[in-house]
Coordinates of C-alpha atoms and ligand atoms in Angstrom, one line a residue:
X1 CA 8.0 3.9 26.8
X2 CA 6.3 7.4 26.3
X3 CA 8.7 9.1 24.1
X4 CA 8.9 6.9 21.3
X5 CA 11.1 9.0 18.2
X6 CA 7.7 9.7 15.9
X7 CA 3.7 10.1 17.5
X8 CA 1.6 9.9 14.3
X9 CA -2.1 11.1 15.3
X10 CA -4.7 9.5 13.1
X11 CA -4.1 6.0 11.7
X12 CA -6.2 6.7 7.9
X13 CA -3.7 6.1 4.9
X14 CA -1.6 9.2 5.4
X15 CA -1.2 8.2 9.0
X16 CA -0.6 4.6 9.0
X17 CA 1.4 5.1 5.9
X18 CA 4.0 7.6 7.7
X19 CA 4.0 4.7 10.9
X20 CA 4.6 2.0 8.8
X21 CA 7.6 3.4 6.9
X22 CA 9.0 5.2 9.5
X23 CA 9.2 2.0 11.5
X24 CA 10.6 0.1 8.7
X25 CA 13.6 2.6 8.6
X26 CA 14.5 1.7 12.6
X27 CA 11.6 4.8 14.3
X28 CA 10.2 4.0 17.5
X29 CA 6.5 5.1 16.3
X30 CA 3.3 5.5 18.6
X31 CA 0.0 5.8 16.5
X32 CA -2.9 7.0 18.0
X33 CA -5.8 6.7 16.7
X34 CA -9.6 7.4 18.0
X35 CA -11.8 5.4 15.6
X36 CA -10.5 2.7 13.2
X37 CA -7.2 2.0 11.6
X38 CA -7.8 2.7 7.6
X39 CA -9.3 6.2 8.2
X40 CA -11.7 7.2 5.8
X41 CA -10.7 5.2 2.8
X42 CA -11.1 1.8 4.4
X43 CA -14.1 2.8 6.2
X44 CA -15.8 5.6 4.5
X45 CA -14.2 5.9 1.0
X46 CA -12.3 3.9 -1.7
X47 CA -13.1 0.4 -0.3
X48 CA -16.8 0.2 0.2
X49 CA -17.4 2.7 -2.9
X50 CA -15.6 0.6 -5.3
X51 CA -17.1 -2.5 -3.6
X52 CA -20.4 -0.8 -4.4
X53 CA -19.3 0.4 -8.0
X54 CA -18.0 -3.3 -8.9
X55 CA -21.2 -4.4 -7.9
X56 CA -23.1 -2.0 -10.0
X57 CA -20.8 -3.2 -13.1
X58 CA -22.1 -6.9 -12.9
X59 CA -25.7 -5.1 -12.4
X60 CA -25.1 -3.0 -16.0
X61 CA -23.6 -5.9 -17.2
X62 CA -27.0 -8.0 -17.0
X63 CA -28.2 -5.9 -19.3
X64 CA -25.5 -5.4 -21.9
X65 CA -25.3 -9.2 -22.3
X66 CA -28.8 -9.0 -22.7
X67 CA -29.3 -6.2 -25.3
X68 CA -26.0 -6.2 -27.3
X69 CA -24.9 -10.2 -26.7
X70 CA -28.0 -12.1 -27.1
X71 CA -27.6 -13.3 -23.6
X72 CA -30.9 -14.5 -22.6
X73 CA -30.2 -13.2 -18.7
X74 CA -33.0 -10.8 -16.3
X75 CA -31.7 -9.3 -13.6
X76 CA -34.4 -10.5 -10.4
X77 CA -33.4 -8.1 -7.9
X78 CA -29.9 -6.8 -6.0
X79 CA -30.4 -7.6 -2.2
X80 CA -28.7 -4.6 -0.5
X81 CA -28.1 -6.8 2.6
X82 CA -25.6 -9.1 0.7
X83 CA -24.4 -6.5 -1.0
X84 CA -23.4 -5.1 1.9
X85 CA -22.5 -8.2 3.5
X86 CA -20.4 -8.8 1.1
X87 CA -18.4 -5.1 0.9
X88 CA -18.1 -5.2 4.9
X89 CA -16.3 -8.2 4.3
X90 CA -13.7 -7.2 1.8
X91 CA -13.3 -3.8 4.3
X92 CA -13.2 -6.1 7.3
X93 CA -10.4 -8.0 6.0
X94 CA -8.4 -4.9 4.6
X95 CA -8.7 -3.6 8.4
X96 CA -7.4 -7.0 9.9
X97 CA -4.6 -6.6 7.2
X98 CA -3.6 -2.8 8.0
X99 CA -3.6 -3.9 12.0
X100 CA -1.5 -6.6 11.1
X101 CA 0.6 -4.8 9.4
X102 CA 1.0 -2.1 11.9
X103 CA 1.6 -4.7 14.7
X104 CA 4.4 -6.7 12.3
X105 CA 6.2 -3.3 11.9
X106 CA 6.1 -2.9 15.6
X107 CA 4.0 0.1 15.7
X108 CA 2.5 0.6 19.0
X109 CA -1.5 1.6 18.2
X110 CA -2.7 3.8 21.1
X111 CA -6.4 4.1 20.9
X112 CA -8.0 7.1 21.7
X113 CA -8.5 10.9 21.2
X114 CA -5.0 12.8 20.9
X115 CA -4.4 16.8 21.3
X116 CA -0.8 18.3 21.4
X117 CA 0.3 19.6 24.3
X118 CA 3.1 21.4 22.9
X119 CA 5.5 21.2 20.1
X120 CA 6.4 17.9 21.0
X121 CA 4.3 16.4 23.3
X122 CA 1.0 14.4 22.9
X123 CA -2.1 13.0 25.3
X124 CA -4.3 10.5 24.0
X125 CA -7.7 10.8 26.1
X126 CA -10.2 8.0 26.5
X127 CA -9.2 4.3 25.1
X128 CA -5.6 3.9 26.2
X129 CA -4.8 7.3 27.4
X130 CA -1.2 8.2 28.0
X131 CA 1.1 11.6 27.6
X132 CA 4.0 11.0 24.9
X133 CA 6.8 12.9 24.3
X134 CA 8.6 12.8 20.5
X135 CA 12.4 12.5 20.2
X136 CA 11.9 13.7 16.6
X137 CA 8.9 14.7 15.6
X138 CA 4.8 14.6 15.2
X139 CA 2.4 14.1 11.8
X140 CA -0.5 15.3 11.8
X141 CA -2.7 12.9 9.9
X142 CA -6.5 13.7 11.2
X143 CA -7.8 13.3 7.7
X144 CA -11.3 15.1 6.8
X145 CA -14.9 14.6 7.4
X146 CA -18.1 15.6 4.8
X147 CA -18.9 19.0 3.8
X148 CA -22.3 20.3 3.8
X149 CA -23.9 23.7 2.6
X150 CA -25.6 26.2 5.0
X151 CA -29.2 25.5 5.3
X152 CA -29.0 21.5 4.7
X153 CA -28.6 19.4 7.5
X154 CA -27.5 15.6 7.0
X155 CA -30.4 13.5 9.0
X156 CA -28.6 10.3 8.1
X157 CA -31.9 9.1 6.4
X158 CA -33.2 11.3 3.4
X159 CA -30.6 14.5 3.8
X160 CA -27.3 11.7 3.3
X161 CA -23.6 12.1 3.3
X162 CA -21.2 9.8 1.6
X163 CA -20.9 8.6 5.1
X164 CA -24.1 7.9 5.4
X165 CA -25.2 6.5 2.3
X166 CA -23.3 3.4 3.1
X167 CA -25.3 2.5 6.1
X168 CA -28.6 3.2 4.7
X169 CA -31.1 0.7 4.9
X170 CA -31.8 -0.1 1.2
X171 CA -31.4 1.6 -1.9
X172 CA -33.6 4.7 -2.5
X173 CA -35.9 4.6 -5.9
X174 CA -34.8 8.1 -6.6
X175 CA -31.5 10.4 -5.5
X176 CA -30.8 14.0 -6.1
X177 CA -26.6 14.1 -6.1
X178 CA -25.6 17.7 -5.2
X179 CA -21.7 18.1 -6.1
X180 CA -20.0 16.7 -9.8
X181 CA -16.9 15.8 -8.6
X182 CA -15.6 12.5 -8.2
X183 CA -17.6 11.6 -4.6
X184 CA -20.9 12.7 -6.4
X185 CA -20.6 11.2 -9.7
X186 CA -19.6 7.8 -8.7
X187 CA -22.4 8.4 -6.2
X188 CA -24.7 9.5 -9.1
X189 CA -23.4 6.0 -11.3
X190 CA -23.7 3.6 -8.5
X191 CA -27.7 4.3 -7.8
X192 CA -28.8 4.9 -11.6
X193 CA -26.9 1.1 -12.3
X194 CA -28.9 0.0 -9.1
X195 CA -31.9 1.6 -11.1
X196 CA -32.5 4.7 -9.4
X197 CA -33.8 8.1 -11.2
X198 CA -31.3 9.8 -10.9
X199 CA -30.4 13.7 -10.7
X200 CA -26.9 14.8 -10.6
X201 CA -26.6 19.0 -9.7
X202 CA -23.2 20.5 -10.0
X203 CA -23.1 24.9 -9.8
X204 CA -19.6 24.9 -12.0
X205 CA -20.9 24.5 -15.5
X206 CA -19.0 21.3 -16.0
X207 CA -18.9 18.1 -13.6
X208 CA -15.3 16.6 -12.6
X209 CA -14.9 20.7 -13.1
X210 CA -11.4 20.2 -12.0
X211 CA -10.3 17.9 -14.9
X212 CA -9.9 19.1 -18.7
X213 CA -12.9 19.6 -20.1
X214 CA -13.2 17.1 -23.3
X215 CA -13.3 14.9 -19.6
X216 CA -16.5 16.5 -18.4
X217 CA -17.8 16.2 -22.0
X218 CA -17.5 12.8 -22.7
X219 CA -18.4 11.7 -18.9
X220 CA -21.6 14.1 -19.0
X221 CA -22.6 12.4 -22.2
X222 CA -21.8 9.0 -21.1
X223 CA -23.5 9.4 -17.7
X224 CA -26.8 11.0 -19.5
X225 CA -26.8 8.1 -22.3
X226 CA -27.5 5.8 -19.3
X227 CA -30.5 8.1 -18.0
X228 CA -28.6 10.3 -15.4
X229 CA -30.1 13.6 -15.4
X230 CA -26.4 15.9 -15.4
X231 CA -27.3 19.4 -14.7
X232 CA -24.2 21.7 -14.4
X233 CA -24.6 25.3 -13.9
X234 CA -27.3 24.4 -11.3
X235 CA -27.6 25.6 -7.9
X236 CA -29.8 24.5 -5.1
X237 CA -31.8 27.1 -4.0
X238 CA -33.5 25.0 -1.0
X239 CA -34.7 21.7 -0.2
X240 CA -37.3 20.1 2.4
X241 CA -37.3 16.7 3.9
X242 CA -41.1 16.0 3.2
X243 CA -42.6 12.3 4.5
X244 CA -40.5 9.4 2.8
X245 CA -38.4 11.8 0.8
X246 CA -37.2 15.3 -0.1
X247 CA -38.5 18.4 -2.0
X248 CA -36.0 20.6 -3.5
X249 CA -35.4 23.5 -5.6
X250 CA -33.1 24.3 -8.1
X251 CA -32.1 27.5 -10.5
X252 CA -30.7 25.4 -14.0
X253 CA -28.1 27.2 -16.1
X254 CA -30.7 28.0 -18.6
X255 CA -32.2 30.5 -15.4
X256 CA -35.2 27.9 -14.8
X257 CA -36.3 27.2 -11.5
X258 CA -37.4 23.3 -11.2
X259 CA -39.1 21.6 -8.1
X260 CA -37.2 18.1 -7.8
X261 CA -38.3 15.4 -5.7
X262 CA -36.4 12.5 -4.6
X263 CA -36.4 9.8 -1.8
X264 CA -32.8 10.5 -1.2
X265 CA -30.4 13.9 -1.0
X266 CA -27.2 12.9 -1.2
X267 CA -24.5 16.2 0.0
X268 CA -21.5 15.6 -1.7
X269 CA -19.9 19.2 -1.7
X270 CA -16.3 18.3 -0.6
X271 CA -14.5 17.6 2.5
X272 CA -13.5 19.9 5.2
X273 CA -10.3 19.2 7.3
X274 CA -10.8 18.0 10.8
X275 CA -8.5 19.8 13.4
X276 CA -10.9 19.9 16.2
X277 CA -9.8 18.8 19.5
X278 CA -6.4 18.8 18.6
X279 CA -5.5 22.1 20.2
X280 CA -3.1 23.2 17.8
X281 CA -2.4 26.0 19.6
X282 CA -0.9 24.0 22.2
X283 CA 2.2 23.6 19.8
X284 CA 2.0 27.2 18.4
X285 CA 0.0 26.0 14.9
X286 CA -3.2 27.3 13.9
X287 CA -5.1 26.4 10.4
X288 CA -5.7 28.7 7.4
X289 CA -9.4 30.1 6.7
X290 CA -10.7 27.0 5.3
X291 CA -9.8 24.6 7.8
X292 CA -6.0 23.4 6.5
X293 CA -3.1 23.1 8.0
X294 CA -0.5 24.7 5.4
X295 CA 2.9 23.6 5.7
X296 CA 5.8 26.2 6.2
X297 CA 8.1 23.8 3.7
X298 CA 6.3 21.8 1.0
X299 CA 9.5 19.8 0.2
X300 CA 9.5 18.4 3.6
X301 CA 5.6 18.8 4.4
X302 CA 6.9 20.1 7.7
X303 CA 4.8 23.1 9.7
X304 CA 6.3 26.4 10.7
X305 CA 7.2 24.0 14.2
X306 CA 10.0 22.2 13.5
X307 CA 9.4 18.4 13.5
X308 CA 5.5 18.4 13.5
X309 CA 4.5 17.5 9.7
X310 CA 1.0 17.3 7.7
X311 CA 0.3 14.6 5.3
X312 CA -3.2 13.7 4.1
X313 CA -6.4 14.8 3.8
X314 CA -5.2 18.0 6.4
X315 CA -2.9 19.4 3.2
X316 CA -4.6 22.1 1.3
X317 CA -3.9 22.0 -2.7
X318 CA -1.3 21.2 -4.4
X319 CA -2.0 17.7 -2.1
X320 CA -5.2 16.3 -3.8
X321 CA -7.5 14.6 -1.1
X322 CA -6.8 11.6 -2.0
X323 CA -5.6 8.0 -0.6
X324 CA -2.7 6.9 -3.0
X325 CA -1.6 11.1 -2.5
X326 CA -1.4 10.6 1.5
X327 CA 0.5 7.2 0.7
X328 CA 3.1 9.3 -1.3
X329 CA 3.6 12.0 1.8
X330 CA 3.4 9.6 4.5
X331 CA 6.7 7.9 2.6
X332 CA 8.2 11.1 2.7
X333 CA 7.5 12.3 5.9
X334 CA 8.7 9.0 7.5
X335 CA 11.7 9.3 5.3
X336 CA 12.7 13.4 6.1
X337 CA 11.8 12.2 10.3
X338 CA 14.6 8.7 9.6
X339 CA 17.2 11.1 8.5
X340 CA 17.0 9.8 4.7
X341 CA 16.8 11.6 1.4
X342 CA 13.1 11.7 -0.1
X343 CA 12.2 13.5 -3.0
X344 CA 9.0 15.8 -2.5
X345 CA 6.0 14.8 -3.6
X346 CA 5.7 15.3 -7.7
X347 CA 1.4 16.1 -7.3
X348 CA 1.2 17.1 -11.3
X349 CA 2.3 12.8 -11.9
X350 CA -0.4 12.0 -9.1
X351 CA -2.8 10.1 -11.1
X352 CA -6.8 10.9 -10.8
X353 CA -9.8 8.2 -11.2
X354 CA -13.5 9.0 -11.3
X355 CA -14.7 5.1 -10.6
X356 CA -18.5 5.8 -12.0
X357 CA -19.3 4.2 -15.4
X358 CA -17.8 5.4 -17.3
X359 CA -14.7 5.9 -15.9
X360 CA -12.4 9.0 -16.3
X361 CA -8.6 8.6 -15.4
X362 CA -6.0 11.6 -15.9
X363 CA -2.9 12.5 -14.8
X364 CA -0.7 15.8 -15.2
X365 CA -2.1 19.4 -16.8
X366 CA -5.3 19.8 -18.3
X367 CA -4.9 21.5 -22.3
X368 CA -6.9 24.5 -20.8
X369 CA -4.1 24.6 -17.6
X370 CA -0.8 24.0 -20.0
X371 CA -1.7 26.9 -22.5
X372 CA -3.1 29.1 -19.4
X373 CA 1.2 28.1 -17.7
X374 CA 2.5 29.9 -21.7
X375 CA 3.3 26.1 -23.2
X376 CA 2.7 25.6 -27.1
X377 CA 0.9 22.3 -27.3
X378 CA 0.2 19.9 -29.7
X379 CA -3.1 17.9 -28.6
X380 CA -4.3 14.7 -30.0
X381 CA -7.7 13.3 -29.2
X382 CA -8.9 9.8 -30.4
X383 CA -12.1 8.1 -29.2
X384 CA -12.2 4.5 -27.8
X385 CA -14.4 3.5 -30.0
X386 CA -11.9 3.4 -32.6
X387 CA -9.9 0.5 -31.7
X388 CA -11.3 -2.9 -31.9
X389 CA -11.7 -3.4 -28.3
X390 CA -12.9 0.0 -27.7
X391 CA -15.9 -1.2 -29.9
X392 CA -16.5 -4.3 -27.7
X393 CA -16.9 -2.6 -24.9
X394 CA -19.1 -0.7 -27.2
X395 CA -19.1 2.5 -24.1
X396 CA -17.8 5.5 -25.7
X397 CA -15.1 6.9 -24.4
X398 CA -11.9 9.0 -25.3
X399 CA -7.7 9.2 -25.1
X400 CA -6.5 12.4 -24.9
X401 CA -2.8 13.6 -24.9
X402 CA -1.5 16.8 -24.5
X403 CA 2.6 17.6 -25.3
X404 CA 5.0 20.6 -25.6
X405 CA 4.9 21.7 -29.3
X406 CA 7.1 19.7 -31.7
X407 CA 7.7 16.8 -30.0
X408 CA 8.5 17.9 -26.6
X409 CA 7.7 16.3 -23.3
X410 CA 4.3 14.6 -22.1
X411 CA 2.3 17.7 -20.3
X412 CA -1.1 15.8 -19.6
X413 CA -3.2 12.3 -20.3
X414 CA -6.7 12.0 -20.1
X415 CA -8.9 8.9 -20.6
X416 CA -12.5 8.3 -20.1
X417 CA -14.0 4.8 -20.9
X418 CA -14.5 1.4 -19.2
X419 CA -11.3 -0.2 -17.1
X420 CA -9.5 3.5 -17.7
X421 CA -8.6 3.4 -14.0
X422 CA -6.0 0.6 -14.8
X423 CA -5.0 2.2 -18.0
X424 CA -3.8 5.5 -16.8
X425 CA -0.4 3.4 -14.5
X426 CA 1.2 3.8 -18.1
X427 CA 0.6 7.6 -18.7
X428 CA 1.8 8.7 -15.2
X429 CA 4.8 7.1 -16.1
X430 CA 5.4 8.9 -18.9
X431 CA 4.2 12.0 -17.4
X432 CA 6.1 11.1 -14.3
X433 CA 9.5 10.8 -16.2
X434 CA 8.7 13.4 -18.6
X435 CA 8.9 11.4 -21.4
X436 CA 8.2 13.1 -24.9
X437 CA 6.0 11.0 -27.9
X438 CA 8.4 9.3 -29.6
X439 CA 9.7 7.9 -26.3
X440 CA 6.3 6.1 -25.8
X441 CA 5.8 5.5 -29.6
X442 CA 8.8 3.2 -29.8
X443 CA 7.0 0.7 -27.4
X444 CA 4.5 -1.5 -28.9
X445 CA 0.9 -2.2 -26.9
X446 CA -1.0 -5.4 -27.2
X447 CA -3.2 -5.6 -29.7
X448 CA -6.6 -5.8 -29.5
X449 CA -6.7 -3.8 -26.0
X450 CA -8.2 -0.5 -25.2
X451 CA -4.4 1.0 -24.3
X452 CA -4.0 0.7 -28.2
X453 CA -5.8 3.9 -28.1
X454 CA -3.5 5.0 -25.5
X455 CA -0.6 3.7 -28.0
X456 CA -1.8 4.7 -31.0
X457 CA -2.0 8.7 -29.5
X458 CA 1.2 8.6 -28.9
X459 CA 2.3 7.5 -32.2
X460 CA 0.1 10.4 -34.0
X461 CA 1.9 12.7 -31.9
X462 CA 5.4 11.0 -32.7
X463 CA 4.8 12.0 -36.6
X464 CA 3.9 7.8 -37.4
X465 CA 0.5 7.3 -36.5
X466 CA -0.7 4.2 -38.4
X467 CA -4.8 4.5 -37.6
X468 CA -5.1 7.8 -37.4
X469 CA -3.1 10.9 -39.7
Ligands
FAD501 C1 -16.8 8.3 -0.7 C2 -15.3 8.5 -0.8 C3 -14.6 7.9 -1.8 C4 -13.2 8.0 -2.0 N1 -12.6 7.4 -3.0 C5 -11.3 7.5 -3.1 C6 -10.6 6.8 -4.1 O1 -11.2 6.0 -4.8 N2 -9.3 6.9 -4.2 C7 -8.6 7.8 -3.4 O2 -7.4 7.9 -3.6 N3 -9.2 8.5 -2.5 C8 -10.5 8.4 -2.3 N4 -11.2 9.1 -1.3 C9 -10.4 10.0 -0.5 C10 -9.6 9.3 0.6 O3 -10.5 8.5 1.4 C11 -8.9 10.3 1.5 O4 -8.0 11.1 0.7 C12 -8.0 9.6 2.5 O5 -8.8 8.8 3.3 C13 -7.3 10.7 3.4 O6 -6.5 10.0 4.4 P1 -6.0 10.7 5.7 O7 -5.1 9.8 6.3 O8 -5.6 12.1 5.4 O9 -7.4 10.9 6.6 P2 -8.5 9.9 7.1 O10 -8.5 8.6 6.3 O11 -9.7 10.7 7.2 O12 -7.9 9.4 8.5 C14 -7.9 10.3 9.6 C15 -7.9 9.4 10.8 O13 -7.6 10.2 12.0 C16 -8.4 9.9 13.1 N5 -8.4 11.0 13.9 C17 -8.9 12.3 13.7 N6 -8.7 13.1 14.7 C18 -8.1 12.4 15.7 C19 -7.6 12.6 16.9 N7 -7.6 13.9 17.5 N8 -7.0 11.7 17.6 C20 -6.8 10.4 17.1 N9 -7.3 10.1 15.9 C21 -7.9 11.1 15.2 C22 -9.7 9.5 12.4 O14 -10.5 8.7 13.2 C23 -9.3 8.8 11.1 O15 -9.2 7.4 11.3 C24 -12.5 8.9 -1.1 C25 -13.2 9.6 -0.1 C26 -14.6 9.4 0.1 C27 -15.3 10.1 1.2

């Protein structure tokens, strides 16, 4: 009973991901896990923020129909509790879901804390409790928790983390966002649509600094068109939780300092790895300076111990953070532990999504990153607003493509606009199978939609654009 093939500790998506497979290919799996099944993303992450964002579209929408339609609609109020009613629901049921997933594939969940005792062997304390011993191997799937800066202390009530800020009781009438990347600006979306004043502070001198930078340009001017003060190059210098809200400094790019108040301080910095209590040690690991556990062979995600393997949130770069990343390396991790052939995980054809309004979607190099790797690139930009649907929406918005010189393959995609989060499945494709121009150009897109934009890029860069020369 206790020495099942795989142990998987933590059961977030990289974790329940790697049980799930590795039970489908015949593994005897033990999960343990100490909090929830659905880690951070069910709980924490993807699922209540995008309940939250889809919420925040209806509220925005209210008012387009209003000005732009001739809709004669008033938005009353949002009640937060139904709100969150409602997103607690559709995270409930996801939970019910993964459990019954887990139980169907015969997974056996052990709840409770787990450390390594050694390079195969496991004890869960606390819930079920037990000592394991793998036949094959461990994953180490114990996700991340929110960063915070020295000097700023989350209180839960006006010093928030992501975490936090879904449990709050109501929505704050102002927010200070500290951190542009994705966490913060979807953040920074959410409350401005819910009608919050809204500051955003990011120190690189670009938010989403990560992505290409026409990206940051046309989601900084889409984010400050709908009242969202963006101020990259910024740097807290201190803040103060004072009565019902908090006082804080900053030092703007221009060299300013400007007092800021706000009822809310929401820390969205990044994530740090969480490894404590899990006496690495125990099994001869130990973490890198900033928390990760770095594996000895990328292809197989497998540590410098043969048989225990990372996936997740625990992966330092190339691995992005993200849910649908940990899904890819729990596959192969189950895979590499059944014995089966499993290609490693492609991250440059791992697609990224910013879910604010609007939206930014991307996948594979940056123009900035191909030139910097010696490619000769042809680029070709066209803004949404160009195609008839694009103008509907009426939001702005941009397709970029970036390709090898004369024709060559697909280096990059980047999209910013509304609904680009289902548009960019196409271009990971084409990224994914390094397809060149005219391979896209020869398909036809439906006309009027906003992938036309997508389409019509292609076609420029095929030599037969028809909207643009
Ligand atoms: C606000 C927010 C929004 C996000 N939005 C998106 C998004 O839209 N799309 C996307 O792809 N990603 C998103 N992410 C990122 C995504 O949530 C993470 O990349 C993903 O959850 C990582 O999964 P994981 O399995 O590595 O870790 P986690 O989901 O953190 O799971 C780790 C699990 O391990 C358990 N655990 C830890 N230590 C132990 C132990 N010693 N014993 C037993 N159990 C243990 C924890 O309880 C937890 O359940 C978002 C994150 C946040 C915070």
């Amino acid at each position: 009973m206790n020495t099942p093939d795989v142990i998987v500790i933590g059961g977030g998506t990289g974790g329940y991901s790697t049980a799930l497979r590795a039970a489908a290919l015949g593994l005897d799996v033990v999960l343990a896990e100490r909090d929830k099944v659905g880690g951070t993303c069910l709980h924490r992450g993807c699922i209540p923020s995008k309940a939250m964002l889809h919420a925040a579209e209806l509220v925005d929408g209210i008012a387009e129909a209003r000005e732009r339609w001739g809709v004669k609609a008033t938005l009353d109020s949002v009640d937060w509790t139904a709100l969150v009613a409602t997103r607690d629901d559709i995270v409930g049921r996801n939970h019910k879901g993964v459990e019954a997933h887990l139980r169907h594939a015969g997974v056996r969940v052990v709840r409770g804390s787990a450390r390594l005792t050694g390079p195969r062997s496991v004890r869960v304390e606390g819930g079920d409790g037990g000592d394991f011993t793998a036949r094959r191997g461990i994953v180490l799937a114990t996700g991340s928790r929110p960063r915070t800066l020295p000097g700023l202390t989350p209180d839960g009530r006006h010093v928030v983390t992501s975490d936090d800020a879904l449990f709050a009781p109501g929505l704050p009438a102002s927010v200070l966002v500290l951190g542009g990347g994705a966490i913060g600006v979807e953040y920074a979306s959410f409350h401005r649509s819910m009608g919050a004043e809204v500051t955003l502070v990011e120190a690189a001198d670009r938010i989403v600094p990560l992505e290409d930078a026409d990206v940051s340009r046309h989601l900084t001017r889409g984010l400050k068109k709908r009242g969202v003060d963006v101020q990259a190059g910024a740097r807290l210098l201190d803040a103060e939780v004072l009565g019902g809200g908090v006082r804080a400094r900053v030092r703007t790019a221009r060299g300013e300092t400007r007092a800021l108040e706000a009822e809310r301080l929401l820390v969205a910095v990044g994530r740090a790895p969480v490894t404590d209590g899990l006496d690495l040690a125990a099994a001869g690991l130990a973490t890198d300076e900033r928390g990760f556990v770095v594996p000895a062979d990328w292809d197989r995600l497998e540590t410098a111990v043969p048989g225990i393997h990372v996936v997740g949130d625990l992966l330092p770069p190339p691995s992005l953070g993200l849910a649908h990343a940990s899904f890819a390396e729990g596959l192969l991790v189950a895979e590499t532990l059944a014995g089966v052939a499993s290609a490693p995980v492609d991250y440059a054809a791992v697609p990224r999504v910013t879910y604010s309004s609007p939206q930014t979607a991307s996948v594979g190099l940056s123009e900035a990153e191909a030139r910097a790797r010696g490619h000769e690139v042809d680029v070709n930009t066209m803004p949404l607003t160009a195609v008839a649907k694009g103008m509907v929406h009426g939001q702005g918005g941009m397709v970029k493509v970036v390709a090898e010189a004369g024709g060559g393959r697909v280096l990059g995609v980047h999209l910013v606009g509304p609904h680009v989060s289902e548009m960019i499945a196409e271009s990971q494709l084409v990224v994914g199978w390094d397809a060149e121009p005219a391979d896209v150009a020869r398909h036809v897109h439906a006309h009027p939609t906003l992938s036309e934009a997508v389409g019509e890029v292609f076609l420029t860069l095929a030599g037969r654009g028809l909207h643009q020369q």
